[in-house]
Amino acid sequence: MASPTTMVGVATSAHLGRLSCAPTTRGTRRRRFAAAVRASASEAMATEKLGVRVERNPPESRLSELGVRQWPKWGCEKSKFPWTYSAKETCYLLQGKVKVYPDGAGEDFVEISAGDLVVFPKGMSCTWDVAEAVDKHYKFE
């Protein structure tokens, strides 16, 4: 049975009502809500499956905010190999296509490809099945 995929990071007016205790006008609340929705728009596109968080095609502003272009790069050719994350890894795929099979998930997998911002949790063991050569920026925490 496939694991559910969940949406994360969606702002609502209920969340925004807790941002400030100061009285506001109706127009101010609308502007705050619109700003929060814009700020979280890329996170609203993020999904989490089998413990892997994938944000598809985040805007350049999000990548700049994270400093992605300054992170080291890594790449590999078409291949299949086991991997264990000794630390949390955030990566941004510049090119490639990969199916990641977390240990214990049976035949279920997470597919990532060029343009994806991906977070792998510390301690995850998995198998990478690289269908198209990968080039990525990465950061361990």
JSON list of C-alpha atoms in Angstrom, two decimals:
[
{"chain": "A", "resi": 1, "resn": "MET", "atom": "CA", "xyz": [0.00, 0.00, 0.00]},
{"chain": "A", "resi": 2, "resn": "ALA", "atom": "CA", "xyz": [1.43, 3.39, -0.96]},
{"chain": "A", "resi": 3, "resn": "SER", "atom": "CA", "xyz": [2.15, 5.90, 1.80]},
{"chain": "A", "resi": 4, "resn": "PRO", "atom": "CA", "xyz": [0.02, 9.01, 1.79]},
{"chain": "A", "resi": 5, "resn": "THR", "atom": "CA", "xyz": [1.50, 12.17, 0.39]},
{"chain": "A", "resi": 6, "resn": "THR", "atom": "CA", "xyz": [0.75, 15.24, 2.48]},
{"chain": "A", "resi": 7, "resn": "MET", "atom": "CA", "xyz": [0.74, 18.94, 1.72]},
{"chain": "A", "resi": 8, "resn": "VAL", "atom": "CA", "xyz": [2.67, 21.12, 4.13]},
{"chain": "A", "resi": 9, "resn": "GLY", "atom": "CA", "xyz": [3.04, 24.82, 4.79]},
{"chain": "A", "resi": 10, "resn": "VAL", "atom": "CA", "xyz": [-0.37, 26.18, 3.73]},
{"chain": "A", "resi": 11, "resn": "ALA", "atom": "CA", "xyz": [-1.23, 29.52, 5.37]},
{"chain": "A", "resi": 12, "resn": "THR", "atom": "CA", "xyz": [-4.79, 30.21, 6.47]},
{"chain": "A", "resi": 13, "resn": "SER", "atom": "CA", "xyz": [-6.49, 33.21, 8.05]},
{"chain": "A", "resi": 14, "resn": "ALA", "atom": "CA", "xyz": [-6.71, 31.18, 11.29]},
{"chain": "A", "resi": 15, "resn": "HIS", "atom": "CA", "xyz": [-2.90, 30.90, 11.37]},
{"chain": "A", "resi": 16, "resn": "LEU", "atom": "CA", "xyz": [-2.46, 34.58, 10.58]},
{"chain": "A", "resi": 17, "resn": "GLY", "atom": "CA", "xyz": [-4.86, 35.69, 13.29]},
{"chain": "A", "resi": 18, "resn": "ARG", "atom": "CA", "xyz": [-2.27, 34.52, 15.80]},
{"chain": "A", "resi": 19, "resn": "LEU", "atom": "CA", "xyz": [0.54, 36.63, 14.31]},
{"chain": "A", "resi": 20, "resn": "SER", "atom": "CA", "xyz": [-0.30, 39.77, 16.24]},
{"chain": "A", "resi": 21, "resn": "CYS", "atom": "CA", "xyz": [-2.33, 40.75, 19.29]},
{"chain": "A", "resi": 22, "resn": "ALA", "atom": "CA", "xyz": [-2.50, 44.40, 18.19]},
{"chain": "A", "resi": 23, "resn": "PRO", "atom": "CA", "xyz": [-5.82, 45.58, 16.76]},
{"chain": "A", "resi": 24, "resn": "THR", "atom": "CA", "xyz": [-5.76, 45.94, 12.98]},
{"chain": "A", "resi": 25, "resn": "THR", "atom": "CA", "xyz": [-8.02, 47.25, 10.29]},
{"chain": "A", "resi": 26, "resn": "ARG", "atom": "CA", "xyz": [-9.68, 44.89, 7.86]},
{"chain": "A", "resi": 27, "resn": "GLY", "atom": "CA", "xyz": [-7.38, 46.09, 5.01]},
{"chain": "A", "resi": 28, "resn": "THR", "atom": "CA", "xyz": [-4.27, 45.51, 7.11]},
{"chain": "A", "resi": 29, "resn": "ARG", "atom": "CA", "xyz": [-5.36, 41.94, 7.84]},
{"chain": "A", "resi": 30, "resn": "ARG", "atom": "CA", "xyz": [-5.93, 41.30, 4.14]},
{"chain": "A", "resi": 31, "resn": "ARG", "atom": "CA", "xyz": [-2.47, 42.65, 3.27]},
{"chain": "A", "resi": 32, "resn": "ARG", "atom": "CA", "xyz": [-0.85, 40.52, 5.98]},
{"chain": "A", "resi": 33, "resn": "PHE", "atom": "CA", "xyz": [-2.71, 37.45, 4.78]},
{"chain": "A", "resi": 34, "resn": "ALA", "atom": "CA", "xyz": [-1.72, 38.10, 1.13]},
{"chain": "A", "resi": 35, "resn": "ALA", "atom": "CA", "xyz": [1.92, 38.63, 2.15]},
{"chain": "A", "resi": 36, "resn": "ALA", "atom": "CA", "xyz": [1.96, 35.42, 4.19]},
{"chain": "A", "resi": 37, "resn": "VAL", "atom": "CA", "xyz": [0.41, 33.45, 1.34]},
{"chain": "A", "resi": 38, "resn": "ARG", "atom": "CA", "xyz": [2.99, 34.83, -1.13]},
{"chain": "A", "resi": 39, "resn": "ALA", "atom": "CA", "xyz": [5.84, 34.08, 1.30]},
{"chain": "A", "resi": 40, "resn": "SER", "atom": "CA", "xyz": [4.67, 30.52, 1.79]},
{"chain": "A", "resi": 41, "resn": "ALA", "atom": "CA", "xyz": [3.64, 29.85, -1.82]},
{"chain": "A", "resi": 42, "resn": "SER", "atom": "CA", "xyz": [6.66, 27.68, -2.57]},
{"chain": "A", "resi": 43, "resn": "GLU", "atom": "CA", "xyz": [6.22, 25.78, 0.69]},
{"chain": "A", "resi": 44, "resn": "ALA", "atom": "CA", "xyz": [2.58, 25.16, -0.22]},
{"chain": "A", "resi": 45, "resn": "MET", "atom": "CA", "xyz": [3.90, 23.20, -3.21]},
{"chain": "A", "resi": 46, "resn": "ALA", "atom": "CA", "xyz": [5.98, 20.95, -0.96]},
{"chain": "A", "resi": 47, "resn": "THR", "atom": "CA", "xyz": [4.97, 17.34, -0.34]},
{"chain": "A", "resi": 48, "resn": "GLU", "atom": "CA", "xyz": [6.30, 14.78, 2.08]},
{"chain": "A", "resi": 49, "resn": "LYS", "atom": "CA", "xyz": [6.35, 11.09, 1.28]},
{"chain": "A", "resi": 50, "resn": "LEU", "atom": "CA", "xyz": [8.14, 8.30, 3.15]},
{"chain": "A", "resi": 51, "resn": "GLY", "atom": "CA", "xyz": [9.94, 10.93, 5.25]},
{"chain": "A", "resi": 52, "resn": "VAL", "atom": "CA", "xyz": [11.35, 12.79, 2.22]},
{"chain": "A", "resi": 53, "resn": "ARG", "atom": "CA", "xyz": [10.21, 16.40, 1.69]},
{"chain": "A", "resi": 54, "resn": "VAL", "atom": "CA", "xyz": [10.09, 17.55, -1.94]},
{"chain": "A", "resi": 55, "resn": "GLU", "atom": "CA", "xyz": [9.47, 21.12, -3.08]},
{"chain": "A", "resi": 56, "resn": "ARG", "atom": "CA", "xyz": [8.91, 21.13, -6.85]},
{"chain": "A", "resi": 57, "resn": "ASN", "atom": "CA", "xyz": [10.38, 24.06, -8.82]},
{"chain": "A", "resi": 58, "resn": "PRO", "atom": "CA", "xyz": [10.80, 26.58, -5.99]},
{"chain": "A", "resi": 59, "resn": "PRO", "atom": "CA", "xyz": [11.18, 30.20, -7.11]},
{"chain": "A", "resi": 60, "resn": "GLU", "atom": "CA", "xyz": [14.68, 31.66, -7.41]},
{"chain": "A", "resi": 61, "resn": "SER", "atom": "CA", "xyz": [13.89, 33.89, -4.42]},
{"chain": "A", "resi": 62, "resn": "ARG", "atom": "CA", "xyz": [13.53, 30.76, -2.24]},
{"chain": "A", "resi": 63, "resn": "LEU", "atom": "CA", "xyz": [16.81, 29.33, -3.54]},
{"chain": "A", "resi": 64, "resn": "SER", "atom": "CA", "xyz": [18.57, 32.65, -2.89]},
{"chain": "A", "resi": 65, "resn": "GLU", "atom": "CA", "xyz": [17.10, 32.84, 0.61]},
{"chain": "A", "resi": 66, "resn": "LEU", "atom": "CA", "xyz": [18.64, 29.42, 1.36]},
{"chain": "A", "resi": 67, "resn": "GLY", "atom": "CA", "xyz": [21.95, 30.24, -0.37]},
{"chain": "A", "resi": 68, "resn": "VAL", "atom": "CA", "xyz": [21.63, 27.16, -2.58]},
{"chain": "A", "resi": 69, "resn": "ARG", "atom": "CA", "xyz": [23.97, 28.43, -5.33]},
{"chain": "A", "resi": 70, "resn": "GLN", "atom": "CA", "xyz": [26.80, 28.68, -2.77]},
{"chain": "A", "resi": 71, "resn": "TRP", "atom": "CA", "xyz": [26.43, 25.08, -1.58]},
{"chain": "A", "resi": 72, "resn": "PRO", "atom": "CA", "xyz": [28.89, 22.45, -2.82]},
{"chain": "A", "resi": 73, "resn": "LYS", "atom": "CA", "xyz": [27.98, 20.36, -5.86]},
{"chain": "A", "resi": 74, "resn": "TRP", "atom": "CA", "xyz": [27.91, 16.60, -6.36]},
{"chain": "A", "resi": 75, "resn": "GLY", "atom": "CA", "xyz": [26.98, 14.44, -9.29]},
{"chain": "A", "resi": 76, "resn": "CYS", "atom": "CA", "xyz": [26.83, 10.87, -10.53]},
{"chain": "A", "resi": 77, "resn": "GLU", "atom": "CA", "xyz": [26.04, 8.94, -13.68]},
{"chain": "A", "resi": 78, "resn": "LYS", "atom": "CA", "xyz": [23.19, 6.46, -14.15]},
{"chain": "A", "resi": 79, "resn": "SER", "atom": "CA", "xyz": [23.62, 3.93, -11.33]},
{"chain": "A", "resi": 80, "resn": "LYS", "atom": "CA", "xyz": [22.03, 2.21, -8.33]},
{"chain": "A", "resi": 81, "resn": "PHE", "atom": "CA", "xyz": [23.53, 2.32, -4.83]},
{"chain": "A", "resi": 82, "resn": "PRO", "atom": "CA", "xyz": [22.65, 2.22, -1.11]},
{"chain": "A", "resi": 83, "resn": "TRP", "atom": "CA", "xyz": [23.00, 5.35, 0.99]},
{"chain": "A", "resi": 84, "resn": "THR", "atom": "CA", "xyz": [22.55, 6.30, 4.65]},
{"chain": "A", "resi": 85, "resn": "TYR", "atom": "CA", "xyz": [22.14, 9.92, 5.73]},
{"chain": "A", "resi": 86, "resn": "SER", "atom": "CA", "xyz": [24.34, 10.53, 8.78]},
{"chain": "A", "resi": 87, "resn": "ALA", "atom": "CA", "xyz": [22.96, 14.10, 8.89]},
{"chain": "A", "resi": 88, "resn": "LYS", "atom": "CA", "xyz": [19.93, 15.90, 7.49]},
{"chain": "A", "resi": 89, "resn": "GLU", "atom": "CA", "xyz": [20.58, 16.78, 3.85]},
{"chain": "A", "resi": 90, "resn": "THR", "atom": "CA", "xyz": [18.92, 19.48, 1.80]},
{"chain": "A", "resi": 91, "resn": "CYS", "atom": "CA", "xyz": [19.70, 19.35, -1.91]},
{"chain": "A", "resi": 92, "resn": "TYR", "atom": "CA", "xyz": [18.64, 21.07, -5.10]},
{"chain": "A", "resi": 93, "resn": "LEU", "atom": "CA", "xyz": [18.76, 19.00, -8.29]},
{"chain": "A", "resi": 94, "resn": "LEU", "atom": "CA", "xyz": [20.13, 20.89, -11.28]},
{"chain": "A", "resi": 95, "resn": "GLN", "atom": "CA", "xyz": [19.70, 17.88, -13.53]},
{"chain": "A", "resi": 96, "resn": "GLY", "atom": "CA", "xyz": [18.78, 14.22, -13.32]},
{"chain": "A", "resi": 97, "resn": "LYS", "atom": "CA", "xyz": [16.04, 11.84, -12.31]},
{"chain": "A", "resi": 98, "resn": "VAL", "atom": "CA", "xyz": [16.17, 9.49, -9.31]},
{"chain": "A", "resi": 99, "resn": "LYS", "atom": "CA", "xyz": [13.90, 7.01, -7.58]},
{"chain": "A", "resi": 100, "resn": "VAL", "atom": "CA", "xyz": [14.72, 6.86, -3.87]},
{"chain": "A", "resi": 101, "resn": "TYR", "atom": "CA", "xyz": [13.64, 3.64, -2.11]},
{"chain": "A", "resi": 102, "resn": "PRO", "atom": "CA", "xyz": [13.72, 4.13, 1.69]},
{"chain": "A", "resi": 103, "resn": "ASP", "atom": "CA", "xyz": [14.59, 0.95, 3.58]},
{"chain": "A", "resi": 104, "resn": "GLY", "atom": "CA", "xyz": [11.48, -0.73, 4.97]},
{"chain": "A", "resi": 105, "resn": "ALA", "atom": "CA", "xyz": [9.14, 0.88, 2.41]},
{"chain": "A", "resi": 106, "resn": "GLY", "atom": "CA", "xyz": [8.96, -2.21, 0.21]},
{"chain": "A", "resi": 107, "resn": "GLU", "atom": "CA", "xyz": [8.64, -1.24, -3.44]},
{"chain": "A", "resi": 108, "resn": "ASP", "atom": "CA", "xyz": [7.39, 2.27, -2.61]},
{"chain": "A", "resi": 109, "resn": "PHE", "atom": "CA", "xyz": [9.67, 5.15, -3.66]},
{"chain": "A", "resi": 110, "resn": "VAL", "atom": "CA", "xyz": [10.02, 8.90, -3.93]},
{"chain": "A", "resi": 111, "resn": "GLU", "atom": "CA", "xyz": [10.86, 10.24, -7.38]},
{"chain": "A", "resi": 112, "resn": "ILE", "atom": "CA", "xyz": [12.94, 13.41, -7.60]},
{"chain": "A", "resi": 113, "resn": "SER", "atom": "CA", "xyz": [14.17, 15.28, -10.65]},
{"chain": "A", "resi": 114, "resn": "ALA", "atom": "CA", "xyz": [15.75, 18.49, -11.95]},
{"chain": "A", "resi": 115, "resn": "GLY", "atom": "CA", "xyz": [14.24, 21.54, -10.27]},
{"chain": "A", "resi": 116, "resn": "ASP", "atom": "CA", "xyz": [13.38, 19.78, -7.00]},
{"chain": "A", "resi": 117, "resn": "LEU", "atom": "CA", "xyz": [14.47, 21.04, -3.57]},
{"chain": "A", "resi": 118, "resn": "VAL", "atom": "CA", "xyz": [14.64, 17.92, -1.40]},
{"chain": "A", "resi": 119, "resn": "VAL", "atom": "CA", "xyz": [15.16, 17.29, 2.33]},
{"chain": "A", "resi": 120, "resn": "PHE", "atom": "CA", "xyz": [16.31, 13.86, 3.53]},
{"chain": "A", "resi": 121, "resn": "PRO", "atom": "CA", "xyz": [16.10, 13.22, 7.28]},
{"chain": "A", "resi": 122, "resn": "LYS", "atom": "CA", "xyz": [19.10, 12.25, 9.39]},
{"chain": "A", "resi": 123, "resn": "GLY", "atom": "CA", "xyz": [19.30, 8.48, 9.83]},
{"chain": "A", "resi": 124, "resn": "MET", "atom": "CA", "xyz": [17.42, 7.52, 6.66]},
{"chain": "A", "resi": 125, "resn": "SER", "atom": "CA", "xyz": [18.82, 4.51, 4.82]},
{"chain": "A", "resi": 126, "resn": "CYS", "atom": "CA", "xyz": [17.72, 4.07, 1.24]},
{"chain": "A", "resi": 127, "resn": "THR", "atom": "CA", "xyz": [18.68, 2.99, -2.26]},
{"chain": "A", "resi": 128, "resn": "TRP", "atom": "CA", "xyz": [19.20, 5.57, -4.99]},
{"chain": "A", "resi": 129, "resn": "ASP", "atom": "CA", "xyz": [18.19, 4.36, -8.45]},
{"chain": "A", "resi": 130, "resn": "VAL", "atom": "CA", "xyz": [19.60, 7.04, -10.77]},
{"chain": "A", "resi": 131, "resn": "ALA", "atom": "CA", "xyz": [17.80, 6.91, -14.14]},
{"chain": "A", "resi": 132, "resn": "GLU", "atom": "CA", "xyz": [19.39, 10.13, -15.53]},
{"chain": "A", "resi": 133, "resn": "ALA", "atom": "CA", "xyz": [22.77, 11.55, -14.48]},
{"chain": "A", "resi": 134, "resn": "VAL", "atom": "CA", "xyz": [22.51, 13.80, -11.42]},
{"chain": "A", "resi": 135, "resn": "ASP", "atom": "CA", "xyz": [24.07, 17.18, -10.75]},
{"chain": "A", "resi": 136, "resn": "LYS", "atom": "CA", "xyz": [23.00, 18.81, -7.50]},
{"chain": "A", "resi": 137, "resn": "HIS", "atom": "CA", "xyz": [23.84, 21.39, -4.85]},
{"chain": "A", "resi": 138, "resn": "TYR", "atom": "CA", "xyz": [23.71, 19.98, -1.32]},
{"chain": "A", "resi": 139, "resn": "LYS", "atom": "CA", "xyz": [24.02, 20.97, 2.32]},
{"chain": "A", "resi": 140, "resn": "PHE", "atom": "CA", "xyz": [24.31, 18.74, 5.40]},
{"chain": "A", "resi": 141, "resn": "GLU", "atom": "CA", "xyz": [23.09, 19.99, 8.78]}
]
